[in-house]
Amino acid sequence: MLRNTLLIAKREYLERVRSKMFRFTTILVPIGAAGLAVIGGIGGKKMEAGVQNLAIVSDNPVLAQDVKAALEKAEIPPKTVEVIAPAAPADISQLNQRVAAHQIGGYLVVNEAPGQVTPDAAWISGSATDFIGKAEMETAVSNGLVREQLLARGMTDSQVQALMKDVKLKTRQVKHGAVVDEDTSRSFAGAYALIFVLYGAVLIYGINIARSVVEEKTSRIFEVLLSSATADELMLGKLLGVGATGLTQMGIWAALLVLYAGSSIAAAQGVHGLTSLGVTRAELIFFAVFFIGGFYLYSGLAAALGSSVNGEQEVQQFSLILISPLVASVVLFPYVLGNPASTASVILSLLPPFTPIIMYMRICAQMPPAWQIALSVVLLFASVLAMVWLAARIYRVGVLMYGKRATLPEMIRWLRYS
Amino acid sequence: MDVLVELAQISKSYEEKAAVRDLSLRIEAGSMFGLLGPNGAGKTSTIRMIVGITLPDAGKVTLFNKPWASASLQRVGYLPEERGLYKKMKIADQLVFLGELRGLGAAEAGRRAHAWCERLQIAEALSKRTEELSKGMQQKIQFIATLLHDPQLIIMDEPFSGLDPVNTLLLQDTLLDLKKQGNAILFSTHRMDQVEKLCDSICLINRGEAVLSGGMRDIKSRYERNHVVVQYEGSDGFLSHPAIAEYKNYAGQAEIRLKPHADAQDLLRTAAATAAIMKFELVEPSLEEIFIETVGGRTDA
């Protein structure tokens, strides 16, 4: 039993790992990812830069200075802010020339209209679509205006500053019975990453298993194989072999990521090892367990689906069915995050197709009782074996029937024949 | 003699259709057994029950004098009718893989694969991938894969279909050699004419039932030599002789079936009187004729 399974797994693994396609994607994906990161970084910087040099034109020099101060305190402050107050018509035409010559990005006109509470404010720039920083400028203008009004009503500068302090909301979380500072976006990064990685792995490698099953059906080698090994051995071997290929490739990528996270390049970007990405060791272990369980469960499902079809094209149609529990998990995401200990969340996290993502999410949100985690893992891996069993039955009976796609009742009848 | 395969009244149906009904047969070591019948007669279904791909609904399969067990398959070489190879895998690797699956060590499997490829004159295929080979070469590789582990029982479903005459002969000779070494060979075919001289025993099946089985010589001797082939020049008037039940007249050659217990010598005298006789041969009926006579032309094919 074991010997045949390992032989089949070995064949699947070596044939795949030796293939050009494997080497190609193993190298190309990290290069592509790095390329995207670089392009994203450059693009991001450009966008963040917004308007670098600008001028403020106003009748009221105090207001102009206040707006300047507010702009300089913005999250992404401009490089230079000139103040021209009050401005003569000659100054305006000179500014227009400088905008046309791209010497400054544009200029902000802020004038207090007599008898009106809000001033007239306008942004004049080289391109009408250049609205980046518009919100910041609006905030700066209104902040400057408030300051100016408060000062005009006799408040001191420090009083105004105290009054206009921004409120920053801190988020904290109860973990292991203690309140700890927690960055919410980071806490669930692991759950997001699991969804993303599992989704990708199932779509790429799960479909590979279905393809490999279909290939054996269309090339009709499976009847030869079935006379020397049982369908269970074949399916388990295939699952282990093709699965190991995927795990190898993802392992290489993960190793590159760890290398990157520990490298000086990453340090320059503010990343110091994986832990700085908000991943704890326990989470990493759970991640691995649920990823591998989920990966093999969905791969088993893919093998069963592959066994019931006759051609490559039909595999593609099935990929939607394959990932539907994953999509459902994503839809349930907000609910489970909000109610990690509710009965519905507990039940969902124990259902094998949902276990990987929902249980992992619960672990990230609020540590569930150990027995629930243990039970979910046992159920998950038991369902992998059940799926192999089912796939093997369908595969075996597929020998007898070919030429048309099986309907569900037919497949159930097949199970009886074998 | 060692009985390697014994089927005792096995039956198998799919949906409403009975594929095999109450079929019994025995295959002895050192013999060539032909499972013959038209398309859809139940040959493949029978073979699949011998190799355990399906289980019979009723009846018993005995291999090597033991009730069917998957361990016995290590001594069986099976070439299915619908056969294939991994398209993108190197031939040498495939043969080693299939040999290993049947219990050989990798090195031994590789050595045997080379020896067999030399013997069947396709050593150059070893370093190629399946998709680079012609259909005929692929057939030979499948044939080798079946024999690699030196099985005592060789089961081949339509082994010669799609092969050219030269390669058919090569494979037939190889099977005869294996038989001489004491292996038992079971093969199925719907081309009965192709295998008459190969088989020691046969089982003719039609619509899932054995209609005729036993030793080839026994079966043939049960049927009269009532077929005559005449090569002649001149008048064909002798074809109206009362001994003739039926005839086909080709240019200068007539194939005649005589009435039961008719006098062939009298026909010869009559023919010689009116035409120049080049050849007058009293032949035994072919398997195909026996089959048609037995089932009365009621076939599904």
XYZ file of C-alpha atoms in Angstrom:
719
model
C 0.000 0.000 0.000
C 2.583 2.511 1.161
C 5.137 1.543 -1.481
C 2.758 2.123 -4.394
C 1.487 5.384 -2.936
C 5.025 6.663 -2.538
C 5.989 5.510 -6.040
C 3.077 7.412 -7.510
C 3.765 10.456 -5.365
C 7.422 10.342 -6.396
C 6.552 10.195 -10.085
C 4.105 13.076 -9.848
C 6.558 15.141 -7.836
C 9.661 14.549 -9.965
C 7.877 14.935 -13.295
C 6.522 18.277 -12.161
C 9.541 19.662 -10.361
C 11.787 18.769 -13.311
C 9.500 20.494 -15.785
C 10.491 23.754 -17.435
C 7.210 25.282 -16.334
C 8.074 24.716 -12.675
C 11.492 26.386 -12.942
C 10.010 29.179 -14.984
C 7.241 30.072 -12.531
C 9.440 29.554 -9.468
C 11.868 32.199 -10.711
C 9.466 34.467 -12.524
C 6.857 34.975 -9.807
C 9.261 36.520 -7.230
C 10.847 38.665 -9.972
C 7.390 39.780 -11.041
C 6.375 40.476 -7.447
C 9.566 42.472 -6.810
C 9.016 44.371 -10.061
C 5.460 45.211 -9.068
C 6.665 46.338 -5.646
C 9.259 48.633 -7.211
C 6.789 50.075 -9.723
C 4.224 50.437 -6.959
C 6.812 52.191 -4.779
C 7.776 54.662 -7.490
C 4.178 55.315 -8.449
C 3.179 55.631 -4.831
C 5.898 58.206 -4.163
C 4.863 60.257 -7.156
C 1.276 60.267 -6.024
C 2.197 61.095 -2.466
C 4.339 63.966 -3.662
C 1.254 65.832 -4.825
C 2.001 69.489 -5.399
C 5.538 70.208 -4.304
C 5.828 73.973 -4.710
C 2.983 76.355 -4.329
C 2.142 79.892 -3.434
C -0.588 81.404 -1.275
C -2.168 84.646 -2.419
C -4.335 86.581 0.019
C -5.519 90.085 0.988
C -4.990 89.101 4.598
C -1.331 88.339 5.476
C -2.268 86.789 8.840
C -4.701 84.368 7.246
C -2.137 83.525 4.578
C 0.475 82.702 7.226
C -2.056 80.554 9.123
C -2.938 78.588 6.008
C 0.781 78.153 5.278
C 1.361 76.843 8.795
C -1.568 74.437 8.461
C -0.298 73.175 5.092
C 3.151 72.580 6.502
C 1.644 70.498 9.263
C -0.220 68.289 6.775
C 0.638 64.609 6.512
C 2.530 65.149 3.284
C 3.715 68.741 3.476
C 4.641 70.596 0.272
C 8.308 71.458 -0.231
C 7.957 75.219 -0.477
C 5.104 77.513 0.333
C 5.465 81.123 -0.765
C 3.190 83.786 0.693
C 2.247 86.792 -1.414
C -0.023 89.013 0.652
C -1.375 91.368 -0.293
C -0.987 90.677 -4.017
C -0.914 93.173 -6.861
C -2.307 92.238 -10.318
C 1.292 92.114 -11.571
C 2.056 89.414 -8.964
C -0.853 87.347 -10.245
C 0.270 87.497 -13.869
C 3.793 86.602 -12.778
C 2.411 83.598 -10.847
C 0.470 82.526 -13.931
C 3.697 82.582 -15.933
C 5.486 80.520 -13.308
C 2.699 77.933 -13.311
C 2.902 77.757 -17.095
C 6.677 77.250 -16.825
C 6.145 74.457 -14.255
C 8.205 76.374 -11.703
C 5.401 76.040 -9.199
C 2.570 73.536 -9.145
C -0.066 76.205 -8.633
C -1.271 78.872 -6.255
C -3.981 79.119 -3.684
C -6.099 82.268 -3.596
C -7.791 82.909 -0.279
C -9.725 86.189 0.082
C -12.072 87.197 2.825
C -15.170 88.586 1.251
C -16.758 91.393 3.254
C -19.943 90.325 5.026
C -19.352 86.601 4.438
C -18.223 84.010 6.972
C -16.422 81.727 4.513
C -13.727 83.187 2.350
C -13.417 82.753 -1.398
C -10.769 80.123 -1.982
C -9.473 78.951 -5.337
C -6.664 76.679 -6.478
C -5.114 77.668 -9.759
C -2.769 75.147 -11.305
C -1.375 73.868 -14.590
C -3.863 71.064 -15.005
C -7.489 70.923 -14.028
C -7.227 67.261 -13.090
C -4.488 67.934 -10.581
C -6.711 67.522 -7.576
C -4.270 65.590 -5.423
C -3.974 67.370 -2.132
C -7.280 69.165 -2.646
C -8.675 67.762 0.585
C -5.529 68.739 2.417
C -5.697 72.243 1.073
C -9.347 72.552 2.064
C -8.508 71.388 5.580
C -5.582 73.786 5.703
C -7.692 76.712 4.559
C -10.474 76.049 7.032
C -7.994 75.416 9.849
C -6.201 78.653 9.027
C -9.504 80.447 8.942
C -10.593 79.080 12.314
C -7.243 80.044 13.826
C -7.457 83.486 12.381
C -11.021 83.972 13.670
C -10.149 82.636 17.125
C -7.104 84.890 17.354
C -9.221 87.810 16.171
C -11.638 87.045 19.033
C -8.833 87.466 21.547
C -7.590 83.947 22.186
C -3.917 83.394 22.722
C -1.891 81.321 20.305
C -1.421 78.443 22.769
C -5.143 78.393 23.572
C -5.903 78.045 19.884
C -3.344 75.246 19.511
C -4.783 73.338 22.468
C -8.270 73.733 21.078
C -7.367 72.494 17.608
C -5.441 69.369 18.581
C -6.244 66.320 16.469
C -7.617 63.286 18.265
C -5.840 60.026 17.450
C -7.868 56.862 18.177
C -5.846 54.054 19.739
C -7.087 50.502 19.327
C -6.361 47.919 22.004
C -7.249 44.279 22.189
C -7.737 41.651 24.877
C -5.252 38.859 24.231
C -4.616 35.993 26.627
C -6.534 37.881 29.300
C -4.526 41.109 29.096
C -5.212 44.348 27.274
C -2.483 44.976 24.726
C -1.912 47.627 22.135
C -2.904 46.257 18.794
C -2.930 47.570 15.325
C -6.191 46.197 13.891
C -4.983 46.118 10.326
C -1.990 44.056 11.392
C -3.882 41.569 13.557
C -5.901 40.305 10.643
C -3.150 40.561 8.091
C -2.497 36.884 8.821
C -6.122 35.936 8.101
C -6.101 37.971 4.901
C -2.815 36.400 3.886
C -4.221 32.913 4.513
C -7.263 33.614 2.351
C -5.074 35.015 -0.375
C -2.481 32.239 -0.323
C -5.033 29.441 0.012
C -7.126 30.861 -2.782
C -4.129 31.113 -5.074
C -2.784 27.693 -4.138
C -6.141 25.995 -4.711
C -6.667 27.702 -8.042
C -3.188 26.884 -9.314
C -2.211 23.582 -7.706
C -5.678 22.196 -6.992
C -6.528 22.583 -10.648
C -3.221 20.847 -11.438
C -4.428 17.757 -9.620
C -7.676 17.799 -11.550
C -5.656 18.149 -14.765
C -3.391 15.289 -13.839
C -6.402 13.055 -13.183
C -7.998 14.070 -16.455
C -4.730 13.437 -18.290
C -4.676 9.870 -17.030
C -8.264 9.447 -18.103
C -7.819 10.881 -21.577
C -4.512 9.089 -22.212
C -6.191 5.931 -20.895
C -3.184 4.989 -18.825
C -5.309 4.622 -15.728
C -6.572 1.190 -16.601
C -2.959 0.043 -16.776
C -2.281 1.669 -13.417
C -5.403 0.211 -11.831
C -4.204 -3.296 -12.619
C -1.098 -2.726 -10.486
C -2.294 -0.359 -7.778
C -5.587 0.353 -6.083
C -7.499 3.530 -6.824
C -6.938 4.662 -3.229
C -3.172 4.308 -3.621
C -3.282 6.173 -6.907
C -5.347 9.053 -5.541
C -3.432 9.422 -2.307
C -0.122 9.263 -4.166
C -1.284 11.832 -6.659
C -2.525 14.143 -3.942
C 0.734 13.863 -2.006
C 2.900 14.252 -5.101
C 1.134 17.157 -6.766
C 0.570 18.743 -3.359
C 4.265 18.452 -2.520
C 5.091 20.201 -5.793
C 2.930 23.140 -4.796
C 4.321 23.173 -1.278
C 7.875 23.094 -2.658
C 7.262 26.054 -4.892
C 5.467 28.038 -2.208
C 8.185 27.026 0.260
C 10.816 28.529 -2.031
C 8.805 31.728 -2.263
C 8.217 31.821 1.491
C 11.956 31.348 2.081
C 12.662 34.258 -0.266
C 10.142 36.345 1.663
C 11.785 35.485 4.995
C 15.201 36.306 3.512
C 13.818 39.589 2.276
C 12.182 40.411 5.613
C 15.505 39.897 7.398
C 17.559 41.759 4.816
C 18.898 45.305 4.856
C 16.668 46.244 1.895
C 13.638 45.439 4.018
C 15.136 47.239 7.016
C 15.459 50.345 4.894
C 11.733 50.057 4.203
C 10.921 49.690 7.874
C 10.495 45.909 7.987
C 12.558 44.035 10.569
C 11.895 40.303 10.296
C 8.494 38.668 9.926
C 7.449 39.552 13.463
C 7.434 43.222 12.554
C 4.706 42.332 10.042
C 2.564 41.412 13.041
C 2.965 37.629 12.857
C 3.518 35.676 16.055
C 5.089 32.235 16.176
C 1.826 30.576 17.274
C -0.012 32.226 14.417
C 2.658 31.006 12.025
C 2.182 27.408 13.193
C -1.609 27.644 12.953
C -1.211 29.244 9.551
C 0.849 26.268 8.364
C -1.563 23.688 9.811
C -4.697 25.275 8.370
C -3.053 26.069 5.087
C -1.832 22.507 4.552
C -5.143 21.009 5.699
C -7.155 23.364 3.526
C -4.842 22.904 0.587
C -5.126 19.119 0.690
C -8.883 19.171 1.255
C -9.482 21.389 -1.749
C -6.967 19.412 -3.797
C -8.875 16.242 -2.920
C -12.077 17.920 -4.040
C -10.321 18.906 -7.273
C -9.241 15.292 -7.777
C -12.823 14.119 -7.293
C -14.081 16.706 -9.755
C -11.321 15.772 -12.198
C -12.322 12.123 -11.936
C -15.864 12.893 -12.979
C -15.057 14.818 -16.153
C -13.644 13.730 -19.474
C -11.735 16.698 -20.787
C -9.417 19.545 -19.979
C -12.042 22.181 -20.797
C -14.489 20.776 -18.303
C -11.929 21.218 -15.543
C -12.062 24.956 -16.029
C -15.803 24.992 -15.502
C -15.363 23.181 -12.246
C -12.890 25.636 -10.789
C -15.806 27.834 -9.740
C -17.368 25.023 -7.717
C -13.962 24.299 -6.267
C -13.416 27.735 -4.791
C -16.996 28.485 -3.786
C -16.481 27.505 -0.100
C -13.464 29.832 -0.061
C -15.541 32.654 -1.485
C -18.226 31.913 1.092
C -15.567 32.138 3.819
C -14.583 35.578 2.565
C -18.214 36.698 2.605
C -18.557 35.441 6.189
C -15.365 37.254 7.200
C -16.955 40.380 8.762
C -19.523 38.369 10.676
C -16.956 36.015 12.201
C -14.638 38.893 13.078
C -17.482 40.639 14.861
C -18.761 37.518 16.613
C -15.827 35.143 16.898
C -17.376 33.124 19.747
C -20.986 32.954 18.561
C -22.593 29.563 17.990
C -22.710 30.144 14.246
C -19.000 31.009 14.134
C -18.132 27.931 16.189
C -20.165 25.636 13.936
C -18.771 27.195 10.769
C -15.228 26.851 11.996
C -15.796 23.130 12.593
C -17.113 22.454 9.074
C -14.049 21.233 7.163
C -14.467 23.317 3.972
C -14.686 26.457 6.120
C -12.305 25.410 8.873
C -9.048 26.739 7.420
C -10.145 30.343 7.041
C -12.888 30.681 9.654
C -10.999 28.901 12.437
C -7.816 30.793 11.673
C -9.780 34.020 11.695
C -11.236 33.125 15.082
C -7.738 32.421 16.389
C -6.622 35.843 15.198
C -9.663 37.599 16.638
C -10.016 35.836 19.973
C -8.350 32.560 20.945
C -11.043 29.811 20.861
C -11.033 26.935 23.392
C -8.279 24.406 22.649
C -10.760 21.555 22.138
C -12.443 23.450 19.323
C -9.144 24.005 17.560
C -8.136 20.371 18.040
C -11.519 19.099 16.847
C -11.460 21.315 13.775
C -7.973 20.087 12.825
C -8.971 16.429 13.280
C -12.140 16.924 11.223
C -10.196 18.782 8.551
C -7.627 16.041 8.056
C -10.245 13.284 8.322
C -12.188 14.987 5.561
C -9.051 14.999 3.394
C -8.962 11.197 3.652
C -12.694 10.985 3.010
C -12.232 13.107 -0.090
C -9.437 10.823 -1.320
C -11.707 7.844 -0.792
C -14.505 9.483 -2.746
C -12.196 10.606 -5.552
C -10.766 7.089 -5.802
C -14.260 5.584 -6.182
C -15.217 8.017 -8.901
C -11.871 7.539 -10.658
C -12.208 3.766 -10.621
C -15.697 3.743 -11.988
C -14.663 6.343 -14.546
C -12.819 3.471 -16.263
C -16.106 1.853 -17.081
C -17.913 4.877 -18.354
C -16.556 7.420 -20.690
C -17.712 9.565 -23.540
C -20.048 11.800 -21.610
C -19.969 13.749 -18.419
C -21.519 11.999 -15.478
C -24.573 13.410 -13.784
C -24.705 13.400 -10.011
C -27.145 10.447 -9.747
C -24.920 8.537 -12.166
C -21.900 9.211 -9.998
C -23.742 7.919 -6.961
C -24.654 4.789 -8.896
C -21.009 4.430 -9.948
C -20.031 4.248 -6.326
C -22.219 1.181 -5.969
C -20.753 -0.615 -9.000
C -17.160 -0.520 -7.955
C -1.294 -28.878 -15.614
C -1.353 -25.780 -13.449
C -4.582 -23.861 -13.750
C -3.756 -20.160 -13.526
C -7.210 -18.713 -14.078
C -10.529 -20.234 -13.244
C -13.793 -18.394 -13.703
C -16.797 -20.121 -12.196
C -20.132 -18.879 -13.499
C -19.350 -15.202 -13.225
C -21.962 -12.599 -14.066
C -21.874 -8.834 -14.293
C -24.495 -6.323 -15.302
C -24.398 -2.579 -15.786
C -27.662 -0.728 -15.355
C -30.168 -3.043 -17.008
C -27.708 -4.588 -19.431
C -26.106 -7.934 -18.632
C -22.474 -7.680 -19.775
C -21.458 -11.204 -18.782
C -23.737 -14.123 -17.883
C -22.716 -17.343 -16.146
C -19.337 -17.481 -17.797
C -16.893 -20.215 -16.839
C -13.424 -20.869 -18.189
C -10.022 -22.284 -17.235
C -6.616 -21.217 -18.449
C -3.646 -23.513 -17.988
C 0.015 -22.649 -17.653
C 1.944 -22.877 -20.926
C -1.100 -22.241 -23.059
C -2.484 -19.537 -25.272
C -6.133 -18.808 -24.650
C -8.292 -16.793 -27.015
C -11.354 -14.964 -25.780
C -13.213 -14.387 -28.987
C -16.380 -12.707 -29.985
C -17.829 -9.716 -31.771
C -17.617 -6.181 -30.426
C -19.725 -5.729 -27.318
C -19.863 -9.456 -26.570
C -18.453 -9.040 -23.061
C -14.762 -9.777 -23.640
C -13.468 -6.661 -21.920
C -15.935 -7.008 -19.049
C -14.720 -10.557 -18.474
C -11.065 -9.524 -18.525
C -11.705 -6.648 -16.131
C -13.120 -9.061 -13.607
C -10.021 -11.249 -13.893
C -7.745 -8.282 -13.116
C -10.083 -6.928 -10.436
C -10.950 -3.624 -12.037
C -14.562 -4.622 -11.538
C -15.974 -7.255 -9.287
C -18.426 -9.863 -10.524
C -22.022 -9.610 -9.289
C -22.040 -13.381 -8.948
C -19.610 -16.236 -9.420
C -16.013 -16.810 -8.401
C -12.668 -15.709 -9.824
C -9.686 -17.891 -8.904
C -6.132 -16.831 -9.777
C -3.138 -19.133 -9.247
C -5.394 -21.588 -7.377
C -6.356 -18.960 -4.804
C -9.476 -16.823 -4.467
C -8.941 -13.466 -6.147
C -6.655 -11.173 -4.177
C -4.937 -7.998 -5.280
C -1.560 -9.459 -4.272
C -1.920 -11.953 -7.145
C -1.757 -9.083 -9.607
C 2.022 -8.872 -9.110
C 2.169 -12.045 -11.228
C -0.223 -10.732 -13.892
C 0.609 -8.544 -16.854
C -2.419 -6.701 -18.183
C -2.633 -4.739 -21.394
C -6.059 -3.099 -21.567
C -7.850 -2.408 -24.807
C -7.959 1.292 -23.985
C -4.319 1.814 -23.228
C -2.030 4.754 -23.024
C 1.174 6.210 -21.700
C 2.026 9.485 -20.012
C 2.363 11.873 -22.934
C 5.192 14.033 -21.685
C 7.177 11.473 -19.729
C 10.362 9.881 -21.057
C 9.811 6.282 -22.176
C 12.669 4.917 -20.056
C 11.235 6.637 -16.964
C 7.733 5.344 -17.662
C 8.905 1.776 -18.053
C 10.868 1.992 -14.806
C 7.861 3.518 -13.039
C 5.475 0.837 -14.294
C 8.013 -1.878 -13.461
C 8.399 -0.509 -9.944
C 4.621 -0.444 -9.490
C 4.674 -4.163 -10.201
C 7.278 -4.867 -7.594
C 10.613 -4.522 -9.432
C 13.521 -2.474 -8.124
C 14.343 0.633 -10.141
C 17.680 -0.691 -11.435
C 16.237 -4.071 -12.408
C 13.292 -2.409 -14.139
C 15.676 -0.208 -16.114
C 17.824 -3.167 -17.142
C 14.804 -5.164 -18.321
C 13.333 -2.160 -20.148
C 16.554 -1.892 -22.151
C 16.668 -5.602 -22.903
C 13.056 -5.644 -24.090
C 13.459 -2.564 -26.250
C 16.483 -4.183 -27.914
C 14.485 -7.348 -28.486
C 11.569 -5.487 -30.074
C 13.903 -3.224 -32.061
C 12.882 0.102 -30.536
C 15.860 0.913 -28.303
C 15.956 4.422 -29.788
C 12.550 5.136 -28.216
C 13.912 4.909 -24.673
C 15.199 8.474 -24.546
C 12.120 9.957 -26.199
C 8.803 11.162 -24.868
C 5.572 9.356 -25.723
C 4.296 12.218 -27.865
C 7.340 11.854 -30.121
C 6.564 8.217 -30.937
C 4.354 6.768 -33.649
C 1.207 4.854 -32.663
C 2.876 1.560 -33.501
C 5.914 2.324 -31.362
C 3.682 3.360 -28.481
C 1.911 0.011 -28.814
C 5.217 -1.800 -28.537
C 6.168 0.193 -25.441
C 2.811 -0.688 -23.863
C 3.444 -4.294 -24.759
C 6.840 -4.135 -23.041
C 5.375 -2.416 -19.994
C 2.981 -5.341 -19.654
C 5.770 -7.921 -19.730
C 8.467 -6.120 -17.754
C 7.867 -7.899 -14.466
C 7.906 -11.310 -16.158
C 4.291 -12.177 -15.320
C 3.178 -15.795 -15.300
C -0.217 -14.757 -16.572
C -0.344 -12.331 -19.489
C -3.701 -10.791 -20.312
C -4.041 -8.701 -23.433
C -7.241 -7.096 -24.632
C -7.172 -6.726 -28.424
C -3.350 -6.636 -28.476
C -2.930 -6.493 -32.235
C -5.504 -3.858 -33.116
C -3.921 -1.012 -35.010
C -0.600 -2.774 -35.600
C 0.954 -3.272 -39.017
C 1.497 -6.889 -40.214
C 5.255 -6.851 -39.524
C 4.835 -5.770 -35.916
C 1.821 -8.029 -35.431
C 4.020 -10.946 -36.398
C 6.823 -9.761 -34.116
C 4.490 -9.561 -31.133
C 2.844 -12.886 -31.956
C 6.246 -14.563 -32.057
C 7.149 -12.961 -28.744
C 3.958 -14.282 -27.174
C 4.658 -17.760 -28.566
C 8.148 -17.642 -26.996
C 6.621 -16.648 -23.658
C 4.158 -19.507 -23.935
C 6.986 -21.959 -24.537
C 8.588 -20.714 -21.334
C 5.478 -21.841 -19.472
C 3.545 -18.598 -19.177
C -0.172 -18.521 -19.776
C -1.503 -15.985 -22.216
C -5.067 -14.807 -22.464
C -5.967 -12.459 -25.204
C -9.180 -11.203 -26.655
C -9.947 -10.241 -30.200
C -12.845 -9.789 -32.514
C -10.602 -10.711 -35.458
C -10.998 -14.454 -35.236
C -9.171 -15.153 -38.479
C -6.049 -13.479 -37.067
C -5.623 -15.851 -34.173
C -6.731 -19.289 -35.331
C -3.226 -20.664 -35.456
C -2.140 -19.013 -32.188
C -4.661 -20.403 -29.741
C -4.509 -23.665 -27.862
C -7.906 -23.071 -26.305
C -10.667 -20.637 -26.982
C -13.874 -19.356 -25.559
C -16.302 -17.871 -28.020
C -18.653 -15.446 -26.395
C -21.697 -13.665 -27.664
C -24.011 -11.331 -25.743
C -22.164 -12.081 -22.524
C -22.534 -15.825 -22.762
C -20.022 -18.502 -23.697
C -21.315 -20.156 -26.831
C -18.377 -22.436 -27.430
C -15.294 -23.240 -25.434
C -12.561 -25.804 -25.162
C -9.378 -26.898 -26.918
C -8.965 -25.585 -30.424
C -8.426 -29.042 -31.926
C -11.447 -30.478 -30.091
C -13.690 -27.752 -31.356
C -12.462 -27.980 -34.914
C -12.794 -31.743 -34.979
C -16.380 -31.412 -33.854
C -17.123 -29.697 -37.108
C -17.035 -31.500 -40.412
C -14.561 -30.641 -43.105
C -17.394 -29.528 -45.300
C -15.655 -26.609 -46.962
C -14.044 -26.910 -50.366
C -11.834 -24.488 -52.219
C -11.549 -25.163 -55.915
C -9.235 -23.427 -58.366
C -10.247 -24.209 -61.917
C -10.187 -23.165 -65.554
C -13.111 -23.776 -67.846
C -16.797 -24.359 -67.174
C -18.260 -23.696 -63.723
C -21.110 -26.086 -64.406
C -20.008 -28.362 -61.541
C -21.321 -25.724 -59.105
C -24.824 -27.093 -59.618
C -23.754 -30.446 -58.104
C -26.325 -31.717 -55.562
C -23.698 -31.992 -52.777
C -23.260 -28.193 -52.690
C -25.279 -26.260 -50.111
C -23.832 -22.862 -50.904
C -20.980 -21.339 -52.899
C -19.173 -18.152 -53.734
C -17.704 -18.012 -57.203
C -14.743 -15.678 -57.732
C -12.653 -15.484 -60.898
C -11.223 -18.973 -61.257
C -11.803 -19.851 -57.623
C -14.919 -21.125 -55.911
C -15.497 -21.422 -52.178
C -18.050 -24.078 -51.482
C -19.931 -25.271 -48.437
C -21.164 -28.844 -48.764
C -24.420 -30.264 -47.479
C -24.034 -32.384 -44.345
C -22.388 -35.738 -45.040
C -22.127 -34.951 -48.751
C -19.691 -36.826 -50.968
C -16.819 -34.479 -51.758
C -15.084 -37.045 -53.983
C -18.061 -37.183 -56.303
C -17.956 -33.392 -56.601
C -14.265 -33.598 -57.564
C -15.001 -36.151 -60.284
C -17.792 -33.991 -61.698
C -15.662 -30.880 -61.650
C -12.695 -32.617 -63.267
C -14.957 -33.801 -66.059
C -15.941 -30.261 -67.112
C -13.015 -28.061 -66.074
C -9.265 -28.162 -65.543
C -8.749 -28.392 -61.764
C -5.653 -26.604 -60.412
C -6.517 -27.137 -56.769
C -9.208 -28.988 -54.872
C -8.912 -28.607 -51.117
C -11.167 -29.890 -48.392
C -10.694 -27.383 -45.555
C -11.913 -27.298 -42.008
C -14.282 -24.461 -41.171
C -12.724 -21.251 -39.895
C -13.448 -20.074 -36.372
C -15.506 -17.315 -37.815
C -17.673 -19.779 -39.680
C -17.997 -21.937 -36.607
C -18.996 -18.890 -34.631
C -21.604 -17.832 -37.150
C -22.912 -21.346 -37.402
C -23.186 -21.565 -33.612
C -24.884 -18.269 -32.933
C -26.820 -18.320 -36.204
C -25.794 -14.819 -37.172
C -27.394 -13.312 -34.048
C -24.754 -10.836 -33.000
C -24.949 -7.366 -31.622
C -22.054 -6.095 -33.659
